[in-house]
Amino acid sequence: SPSQPSFDFGTQAEPQVNLVDEQVRQSVIHTLDRPLVVEAGAGTGKTTLLVSRLLNAIETNAVRMPQIVAISFTEKAAAELRLRLRQALERRCATVDPEHPGRAALQRALQELHQAQISTIHSFAASILRQHPVEAQLDPQFRTLDELESLQLQRSFWRRWVDEELEGAEAERLLLPALQAGVRLSPDLEGLGRALYENRDLQSSLTYPSIPSDLEAWMQRFRDEMLRCVEHGEENCREPDDKGLLHLRDMRRRLASLEDLQISSWPAVFLGELKVVPSRGKREYWRGDSCSENKAQRKALQEALAKIQRHLANRVLRGSLQWLERWLAAYDAEKRRMGVLDFQDLLVQAQQ
């Protein structure tokens, strides 16, 4: 419309091109009362469109330069966007009528361009934190680690912290189920800790699985019921090489290993060595319906074992997560002491 400025930033040597989506582009430039999402491939003019939209917002006094936030993926792209916006402002100021109502806004925008936040998301977050160091409880002169520095610091602190932590009673309480179940400090727990660290913005939504308080009694009942099932097989199977009877004898052998262990060490056996198979055994080798009866017993025991193993795995996970949360807190305190943040810290801290 005549009241809307026209934006054409090509050089005078370039021919006029009528784009098939020109109407959409003009709508993006002039629609300032609601958010818009533009999806387009590389080289289709997204940056040019963004510059035109910003220029229109400035010229129509919809926004001033210090109020602008333009986020780019890389520092190079952000620098290019700032340069192109400056060039567009200079061209517009040179060609606009001296009496045009938006001329003063354009000239002021050139002077205030340095106040616009045109940067990567991490630089934007860093600027927020430097403006509010007290609220963020940060040293205003904090340094941002690059990816390599962050990884090196994380690994070195992990080794130091683990060496100190394993001497304490709390680590034994939380980690014993995991270590007995065959979980390794590295790479298992270290890898889980790194995953938690990289997603620490979601830490508040982390929930711990519930665990029955009498899980040890569950394991004892399973052992007793399983041994009775073995006795039933011994009494009723007439063929020593029947696969069902051989499986029962193997289960008895595995359960016998529990006799030499404290019950606190039983989870390692339950998670690693026990497996109930209900289908084995041929009916003709068993008395009457005893084969079907034994298989039914094994089916019930299989379900009970699966439930116990699920709760034991949850206990391993719960203790591991609680222990790793101690590491996250200690590592955060170390970074604050050193006055450093990594890229993820910038986003998390700025959001908070």
CSV table of C-alpha atoms in Angstrom, one decimal:
chain,number,residue,atom,x,y,z
A,1,SER,CA,0.0,0.0,0.0
A,2,PRO,CA,1.2,3.6,-0.5
A,3,SER,CA,1.6,4.1,3.3
A,4,GLN,CA,4.1,1.2,3.6
A,5,PRO,CA,7.7,1.7,2.6
A,6,SER,CA,9.2,-0.5,-0.1
A,7,PHE,CA,12.3,-2.5,0.7
A,8,ASP,CA,14.7,-3.4,-2.1
A,9,PHE,CA,18.3,-3.9,-1.1
A,10,GLY,CA,19.7,-5.1,-4.4
A,11,THR,CA,22.4,-3.1,-6.2
A,12,GLN,CA,21.2,-0.9,-9.1
A,13,ALA,CA,22.9,-3.1,-11.6
A,14,GLU,CA,20.7,-6.1,-10.7
A,15,PRO,CA,17.6,-6.6,-12.7
A,16,GLN,CA,14.2,-6.4,-11.0
A,17,VAL,CA,12.9,-10.0,-10.2
A,18,ASN,CA,9.3,-10.8,-9.4
A,19,LEU,CA,9.4,-13.7,-7.0
A,20,VAL,CA,6.4,-16.1,-7.0
A,21,ASP,CA,6.2,-15.7,-3.2
A,22,GLU,CA,6.6,-11.9,-3.1
A,23,GLN,CA,3.2,-11.5,-1.5
A,24,VAL,CA,4.2,-13.8,1.4
A,25,ARG,CA,7.5,-12.0,1.8
A,26,GLN,CA,5.8,-8.6,2.0
A,27,SER,CA,3.4,-10.1,4.6
A,28,VAL,CA,6.4,-11.2,6.7
A,29,ILE,CA,8.0,-7.8,6.4
A,30,HIS,CA,4.9,-5.8,7.4
A,31,THR,CA,3.2,-8.1,9.9
A,32,LEU,CA,4.6,-7.0,13.3
A,33,ASP,CA,1.7,-7.7,15.6
A,34,ARG,CA,2.3,-11.4,16.0
A,35,PRO,CA,5.1,-14.0,15.8
A,36,LEU,CA,5.8,-15.6,12.5
A,37,VAL,CA,7.7,-18.8,11.5
A,38,VAL,CA,9.5,-18.8,8.1
A,39,GLU,CA,10.7,-22.1,6.7
A,40,ALA,CA,12.9,-22.0,3.6
A,41,GLY,CA,16.0,-23.7,2.2
A,42,ALA,CA,19.5,-22.3,2.0
A,43,GLY,CA,20.0,-19.3,-0.3
A,44,THR,CA,16.3,-18.4,-0.6
A,45,GLY,CA,16.7,-15.0,1.1
A,46,LYS,CA,15.9,-15.6,4.8
A,47,THR,CA,18.5,-13.2,6.0
A,48,THR,CA,17.4,-10.5,3.5
A,49,LEU,CA,13.8,-11.0,4.7
A,50,LEU,CA,14.8,-10.7,8.3
A,51,VAL,CA,16.8,-7.5,7.6
A,52,SER,CA,13.8,-6.1,5.7
A,53,ARG,CA,11.5,-6.9,8.6
A,54,LEU,CA,13.8,-5.3,11.2
A,55,LEU,CA,14.1,-2.2,9.0
A,56,ASN,CA,10.4,-1.9,8.7
A,57,ALA,CA,9.9,-2.3,12.4
A,58,ILE,CA,12.4,0.5,13.0
A,59,GLU,CA,11.1,2.9,10.4
A,60,THR,CA,7.5,2.6,11.6
A,61,ASN,CA,8.6,3.2,15.2
A,62,ALA,CA,7.3,-0.2,16.2
A,63,VAL,CA,10.6,-0.9,18.0
A,64,ARG,CA,13.9,0.7,18.8
A,65,MET,CA,17.3,-0.8,18.3
A,66,PRO,CA,18.0,-1.7,22.0
A,67,GLN,CA,14.8,-3.7,22.0
A,68,ILE,CA,15.9,-6.0,19.1
A,69,VAL,CA,17.1,-9.5,19.7
A,70,ALA,CA,18.2,-11.4,16.6
A,71,ILE,CA,19.6,-14.9,17.2
A,72,SER,CA,21.8,-16.7,14.7
A,73,PHE,CA,23.4,-20.1,14.8
A,74,THR,CA,27.1,-19.0,14.5
A,75,GLU,CA,29.1,-15.9,15.3
A,76,LYS,CA,30.0,-15.5,11.7
A,77,ALA,CA,26.3,-15.4,10.7
A,78,ALA,CA,25.5,-13.0,13.5
A,79,ALA,CA,28.3,-10.6,12.3
A,80,GLU,CA,27.0,-10.8,8.7
A,81,LEU,CA,23.5,-10.1,9.9
A,82,ARG,CA,24.7,-7.0,11.8
A,83,LEU,CA,26.7,-5.8,8.8
A,84,ARG,CA,23.7,-6.2,6.4
A,85,LEU,CA,21.4,-4.4,8.8
A,86,ARG,CA,23.8,-1.5,9.0
A,87,GLN,CA,24.1,-1.4,5.2
A,88,ALA,CA,20.4,-1.4,4.8
A,89,LEU,CA,20.0,1.4,7.3
A,90,GLU,CA,22.6,3.5,5.6
A,91,ARG,CA,21.0,3.0,2.2
A,92,ARG,CA,17.5,3.7,3.5
A,93,CYS,CA,18.7,6.9,5.3
A,94,ALA,CA,20.4,8.1,2.0
A,95,THR,CA,17.3,7.6,-0.1
A,96,VAL,CA,14.3,8.4,2.2
A,97,ASP,CA,12.6,11.8,1.9
A,98,PRO,CA,13.9,14.3,4.5
A,99,GLU,CA,10.3,14.9,5.5
A,100,HIS,CA,9.5,11.2,5.9
A,101,PRO,CA,8.2,10.5,9.4
A,102,GLY,CA,10.5,7.5,9.9
A,103,ARG,CA,13.7,9.3,8.9
A,104,ALA,CA,14.5,10.3,12.5
A,105,ALA,CA,14.0,6.7,13.7
A,106,LEU,CA,16.3,5.4,11.0
A,107,GLN,CA,19.1,7.8,11.9
A,108,ARG,CA,18.7,7.0,15.6
A,109,ALA,CA,18.8,3.3,14.8
A,110,LEU,CA,22.2,3.8,13.1
A,111,GLN,CA,23.6,5.4,16.2
A,112,GLU,CA,22.1,2.7,18.5
A,113,LEU,CA,23.0,-0.3,16.3
A,114,HIS,CA,25.6,-1.4,18.8
A,115,GLN,CA,22.9,-1.8,21.4
A,116,ALA,CA,20.9,-4.4,19.4
A,117,GLN,CA,21.5,-8.0,20.6
A,118,ILE,CA,22.4,-9.6,17.3
A,119,SER,CA,24.4,-12.7,18.3
A,120,THR,CA,24.3,-16.5,18.9
A,121,ILE,CA,21.9,-17.8,21.6
A,122,HIS,CA,24.9,-18.4,23.9
A,123,SER,CA,26.2,-14.9,23.5
A,124,PHE,CA,22.8,-13.6,24.3
A,125,ALA,CA,22.5,-15.7,27.4
A,126,ALA,CA,26.0,-14.5,28.5
A,127,SER,CA,25.0,-10.9,28.1
A,128,ILE,CA,21.9,-11.5,30.4
A,129,LEU,CA,24.1,-13.1,33.0
A,130,ARG,CA,26.7,-10.3,32.9
A,131,GLN,CA,23.9,-7.8,33.4
A,132,HIS,CA,22.5,-9.6,36.4
A,133,PRO,CA,25.5,-11.3,38.1
A,134,VAL,CA,24.0,-10.9,41.6
A,135,GLU,CA,20.7,-12.6,40.8
A,136,ALA,CA,22.7,-15.4,39.0
A,137,GLN,CA,25.2,-15.6,41.8
A,138,LEU,CA,28.0,-15.5,39.3
A,139,ASP,CA,31.3,-13.6,39.0
A,140,PRO,CA,30.5,-10.9,36.4
A,141,GLN,CA,33.9,-11.6,34.9
A,142,PHE,CA,33.2,-15.3,34.3
A,143,ARG,CA,34.8,-17.0,31.4
A,144,THR,CA,33.0,-19.2,28.9
A,145,LEU,CA,34.7,-22.5,28.2
A,146,ASP,CA,34.8,-23.9,24.7
A,147,GLU,CA,33.7,-27.5,24.1
A,148,LEU,CA,37.2,-29.0,24.4
A,149,GLU,CA,38.0,-27.0,27.6
A,150,SER,CA,34.6,-28.1,29.1
A,151,LEU,CA,35.2,-31.8,28.3
A,152,GLN,CA,38.7,-31.7,29.8
A,153,LEU,CA,37.6,-30.0,33.0
A,154,GLN,CA,34.7,-32.4,33.3
A,155,ARG,CA,36.9,-35.4,33.0
A,156,SER,CA,39.6,-34.2,35.3
A,157,PHE,CA,37.1,-33.2,38.0
A,158,TRP,CA,35.2,-36.5,37.7
A,159,ARG,CA,38.4,-38.4,38.4
A,160,ARG,CA,39.3,-36.3,41.4
A,161,TRP,CA,35.8,-36.3,42.8
A,162,VAL,CA,35.3,-40.1,42.5
A,163,ASP,CA,38.6,-40.8,44.3
A,164,GLU,CA,37.5,-38.7,47.2
A,165,GLU,CA,33.9,-39.7,47.2
A,166,LEU,CA,34.5,-43.5,47.3
A,167,GLU,CA,36.2,-43.1,50.7
A,168,GLY,CA,32.9,-41.9,52.2
A,169,ALA,CA,30.0,-43.9,53.6
A,170,GLU,CA,27.4,-42.2,51.4
A,171,ALA,CA,29.0,-43.5,48.2
A,172,GLU,CA,28.9,-47.0,49.6
A,173,ARG,CA,25.3,-46.8,50.5
A,174,LEU,CA,24.2,-45.4,47.2
A,175,LEU,CA,26.5,-47.3,44.9
A,176,LEU,CA,26.7,-50.8,46.5
A,177,PRO,CA,23.6,-52.1,44.6
A,178,ALA,CA,25.0,-50.9,41.3
A,179,LEU,CA,28.5,-52.2,41.8
A,180,GLN,CA,27.2,-55.6,43.0
A,181,ALA,CA,25.0,-55.7,39.9
A,182,GLY,CA,28.1,-55.3,37.7
A,183,VAL,CA,27.8,-51.6,36.9
A,184,ARG,CA,31.2,-50.0,36.3
A,185,LEU,CA,32.3,-46.6,37.4
A,186,SER,CA,33.7,-46.1,33.8
A,187,PRO,CA,32.2,-46.1,31.3
A,188,ASP,CA,28.8,-46.9,32.8
A,189,LEU,CA,28.3,-44.4,35.6
A,190,GLU,CA,30.6,-41.8,34.0
A,191,GLY,CA,28.5,-42.0,30.8
A,192,LEU,CA,25.3,-41.7,32.7
A,193,GLY,CA,26.7,-38.7,34.6
A,194,ARG,CA,27.6,-37.0,31.3
A,195,ALA,CA,24.1,-37.6,30.0
A,196,LEU,CA,22.6,-36.1,33.1
A,197,TYR,CA,25.0,-33.1,32.9
A,198,GLU,CA,24.2,-32.5,29.2
A,199,ASN,CA,20.5,-32.5,30.0
A,200,ARG,CA,20.6,-30.8,33.4
A,201,ASP,CA,18.0,-28.3,32.3
A,202,LEU,CA,15.6,-31.2,32.7
A,203,GLN,CA,16.9,-32.2,36.1
A,204,SER,CA,13.8,-30.8,37.9
A,205,SER,CA,11.6,-33.2,36.1
A,206,LEU,CA,13.6,-36.2,37.1
A,207,THR,CA,11.6,-38.7,39.2
A,208,TYR,CA,12.9,-41.7,41.1
A,209,PRO,CA,11.3,-45.1,40.7
A,210,SER,CA,9.5,-46.5,43.8
A,211,ILE,CA,11.0,-49.6,45.5
A,212,PRO,CA,9.3,-52.0,47.9
A,213,SER,CA,10.8,-51.8,51.4
A,214,ASP,CA,10.6,-55.6,51.8
A,215,LEU,CA,12.4,-56.5,48.6
A,216,GLU,CA,14.8,-58.8,50.5
A,217,ALA,CA,11.8,-60.8,51.7
A,218,TRP,CA,10.6,-61.1,48.1
A,219,MET,CA,13.9,-62.6,47.1
A,220,GLN,CA,13.8,-65.1,50.0
A,221,ARG,CA,10.2,-66.1,49.1
A,222,PHE,CA,11.3,-66.6,45.5
A,223,ARG,CA,14.2,-68.8,46.6
A,224,ASP,CA,12.0,-71.0,48.8
A,225,GLU,CA,9.3,-71.3,46.1
A,226,MET,CA,11.8,-72.1,43.5
A,227,LEU,CA,13.4,-74.9,45.6
A,228,ARG,CA,10.0,-76.4,46.2
A,229,CYS,CA,9.4,-76.4,42.4
A,230,VAL,CA,12.7,-78.2,42.0
A,231,GLU,CA,11.7,-80.8,44.6
A,232,HIS,CA,8.4,-81.3,42.8
A,233,GLY,CA,10.3,-82.0,39.6
A,234,GLU,CA,12.7,-84.4,41.3
A,235,GLU,CA,9.7,-86.3,42.7
A,236,ASN,CA,7.7,-86.5,39.5
A,237,CYS,CA,10.1,-86.7,36.5
A,238,ARG,CA,11.2,-90.2,35.6
A,239,GLU,CA,13.7,-89.2,32.9
A,240,PRO,CA,17.1,-87.8,34.2
A,241,ASP,CA,17.8,-86.1,30.8
A,242,ASP,CA,14.4,-84.4,30.6
A,243,LYS,CA,15.1,-80.7,29.7
A,244,GLY,CA,12.7,-79.5,32.3
A,245,LEU,CA,14.3,-81.5,35.1
A,246,LEU,CA,17.8,-80.4,33.9
A,247,HIS,CA,16.7,-76.8,34.0
A,248,LEU,CA,15.3,-77.2,37.5
A,249,ARG,CA,18.6,-78.7,38.7
A,250,ASP,CA,20.5,-75.8,37.1
A,251,MET,CA,18.3,-73.4,39.0
A,252,ARG,CA,19.0,-75.3,42.3
A,253,ARG,CA,22.7,-75.0,41.6
A,254,ARG,CA,22.4,-71.3,41.0
A,255,LEU,CA,20.3,-70.7,44.1
A,256,ALA,CA,22.8,-72.7,46.2
A,257,SER,CA,25.3,-69.9,45.6
A,258,LEU,CA,23.1,-67.6,47.7
A,259,GLU,CA,23.9,-69.6,50.8
A,260,ASP,CA,27.5,-68.3,50.9
A,261,LEU,CA,26.4,-64.6,50.4
A,262,GLN,CA,24.9,-62.0,52.7
A,263,ILE,CA,21.4,-61.1,51.5
A,264,SER,CA,22.7,-57.6,50.6
A,265,SER,CA,24.7,-59.4,47.9
A,266,TRP,CA,21.8,-61.4,46.5
A,267,PRO,CA,20.8,-58.8,43.9
A,268,ALA,CA,23.9,-59.6,41.8
A,269,VAL,CA,22.7,-63.2,41.5
A,270,PHE,CA,19.1,-62.3,40.8
A,271,LEU,CA,20.0,-59.8,38.1
A,272,GLY,CA,22.8,-61.8,36.5
A,273,GLU,CA,22.3,-65.5,36.9
A,274,LEU,CA,18.7,-66.4,37.4
A,275,LYS,CA,16.3,-67.2,34.5
A,276,VAL,CA,13.2,-69.4,34.8
A,277,VAL,CA,12.0,-71.2,31.6
A,278,PRO,CA,8.5,-72.6,32.0
A,279,SER,CA,8.3,-74.4,28.6
A,280,ARG,CA,10.9,-77.1,29.1
A,281,GLY,CA,9.9,-80.7,29.8
A,282,LYS,CA,8.1,-83.5,28.0
A,283,ARG,CA,4.8,-84.8,29.4
A,284,GLU,CA,5.5,-88.5,28.8
A,285,TYR,CA,8.5,-88.3,31.2
A,286,TRP,CA,6.4,-87.0,34.1
A,287,ARG,CA,3.8,-88.7,36.3
A,288,GLY,CA,0.2,-87.8,35.6
A,289,ASP,CA,-0.3,-84.1,35.1
A,290,SER,CA,2.8,-83.2,37.1
A,291,CYS,CA,4.6,-81.8,34.0
A,292,SER,CA,1.8,-79.3,33.5
A,293,GLU,CA,1.7,-78.5,37.2
A,294,ASN,CA,5.4,-77.9,37.3
A,295,LYS,CA,5.3,-75.7,34.2
A,296,ALA,CA,2.5,-73.6,35.8
A,297,GLN,CA,4.7,-73.2,38.9
A,298,ARG,CA,7.6,-72.1,36.8
A,299,LYS,CA,5.4,-69.7,34.9
A,300,ALA,CA,4.3,-68.0,38.2
A,301,LEU,CA,8.0,-68.0,39.4
A,302,GLN,CA,9.1,-66.5,36.0
A,303,GLU,CA,6.6,-63.6,36.6
A,304,ALA,CA,7.7,-63.2,40.2
A,305,LEU,CA,11.4,-63.1,39.2
A,306,ALA,CA,10.7,-60.5,36.5
A,307,LYS,CA,9.0,-58.3,39.1
A,308,ILE,CA,11.9,-58.7,41.5
A,309,GLN,CA,14.5,-58.0,38.8
A,310,ARG,CA,12.6,-54.8,37.8
A,311,HIS,CA,12.6,-53.5,41.3
A,312,LEU,CA,16.2,-54.4,41.8
A,313,ALA,CA,17.1,-52.6,38.6
A,314,ASN,CA,15.1,-49.6,39.8
A,315,ARG,CA,17.1,-49.7,43.1
A,316,VAL,CA,20.4,-49.7,41.1
A,317,LEU,CA,19.1,-46.8,39.0
A,318,ARG,CA,17.9,-44.8,42.0
A,319,GLY,CA,21.1,-45.1,43.9
A,320,SER,CA,23.2,-44.3,40.9
A,321,LEU,CA,21.1,-41.2,40.1
A,322,GLN,CA,21.3,-39.9,43.7
A,323,TRP,CA,25.0,-40.4,43.7
A,324,LEU,CA,25.5,-38.7,40.4
A,325,GLU,CA,23.4,-35.7,41.6
A,326,ARG,CA,26.0,-35.2,44.2
A,327,TRP,CA,28.6,-35.1,41.5
A,328,LEU,CA,26.5,-32.5,39.5
A,329,ALA,CA,26.2,-30.3,42.6
A,330,ALA,CA,30.0,-30.6,43.3
A,331,TYR,CA,30.9,-29.9,39.7
A,332,ASP,CA,28.7,-26.8,39.6
A,333,ALA,CA,30.3,-25.5,42.8
A,334,GLU,CA,33.8,-26.1,41.3
A,335,LYS,CA,32.9,-24.1,38.1
A,336,ARG,CA,31.6,-21.3,40.2
A,337,ARG,CA,34.8,-21.3,42.3
A,338,MET,CA,36.8,-21.1,39.1
A,339,GLY,CA,34.5,-18.4,37.5
A,340,VAL,CA,33.8,-20.5,34.4
A,341,LEU,CA,30.7,-21.6,32.5
A,342,ASP,CA,30.2,-23.8,29.5
A,343,PHE,CA,27.7,-23.3,26.7
A,344,GLN,CA,24.9,-25.3,28.4
A,345,ASP,CA,25.5,-23.4,31.7
A,346,LEU,CA,24.8,-20.1,29.9
A,347,LEU,CA,21.4,-21.3,28.7
A,348,VAL,CA,20.4,-22.9,32.0
A,349,GLN,CA,21.5,-20.0,34.2
A,350,ALA,CA,20.0,-17.4,31.9
A,351,GLN,CA,16.7,-19.3,31.9
A,352,GLN,CA,16.7,-19.5,35.7
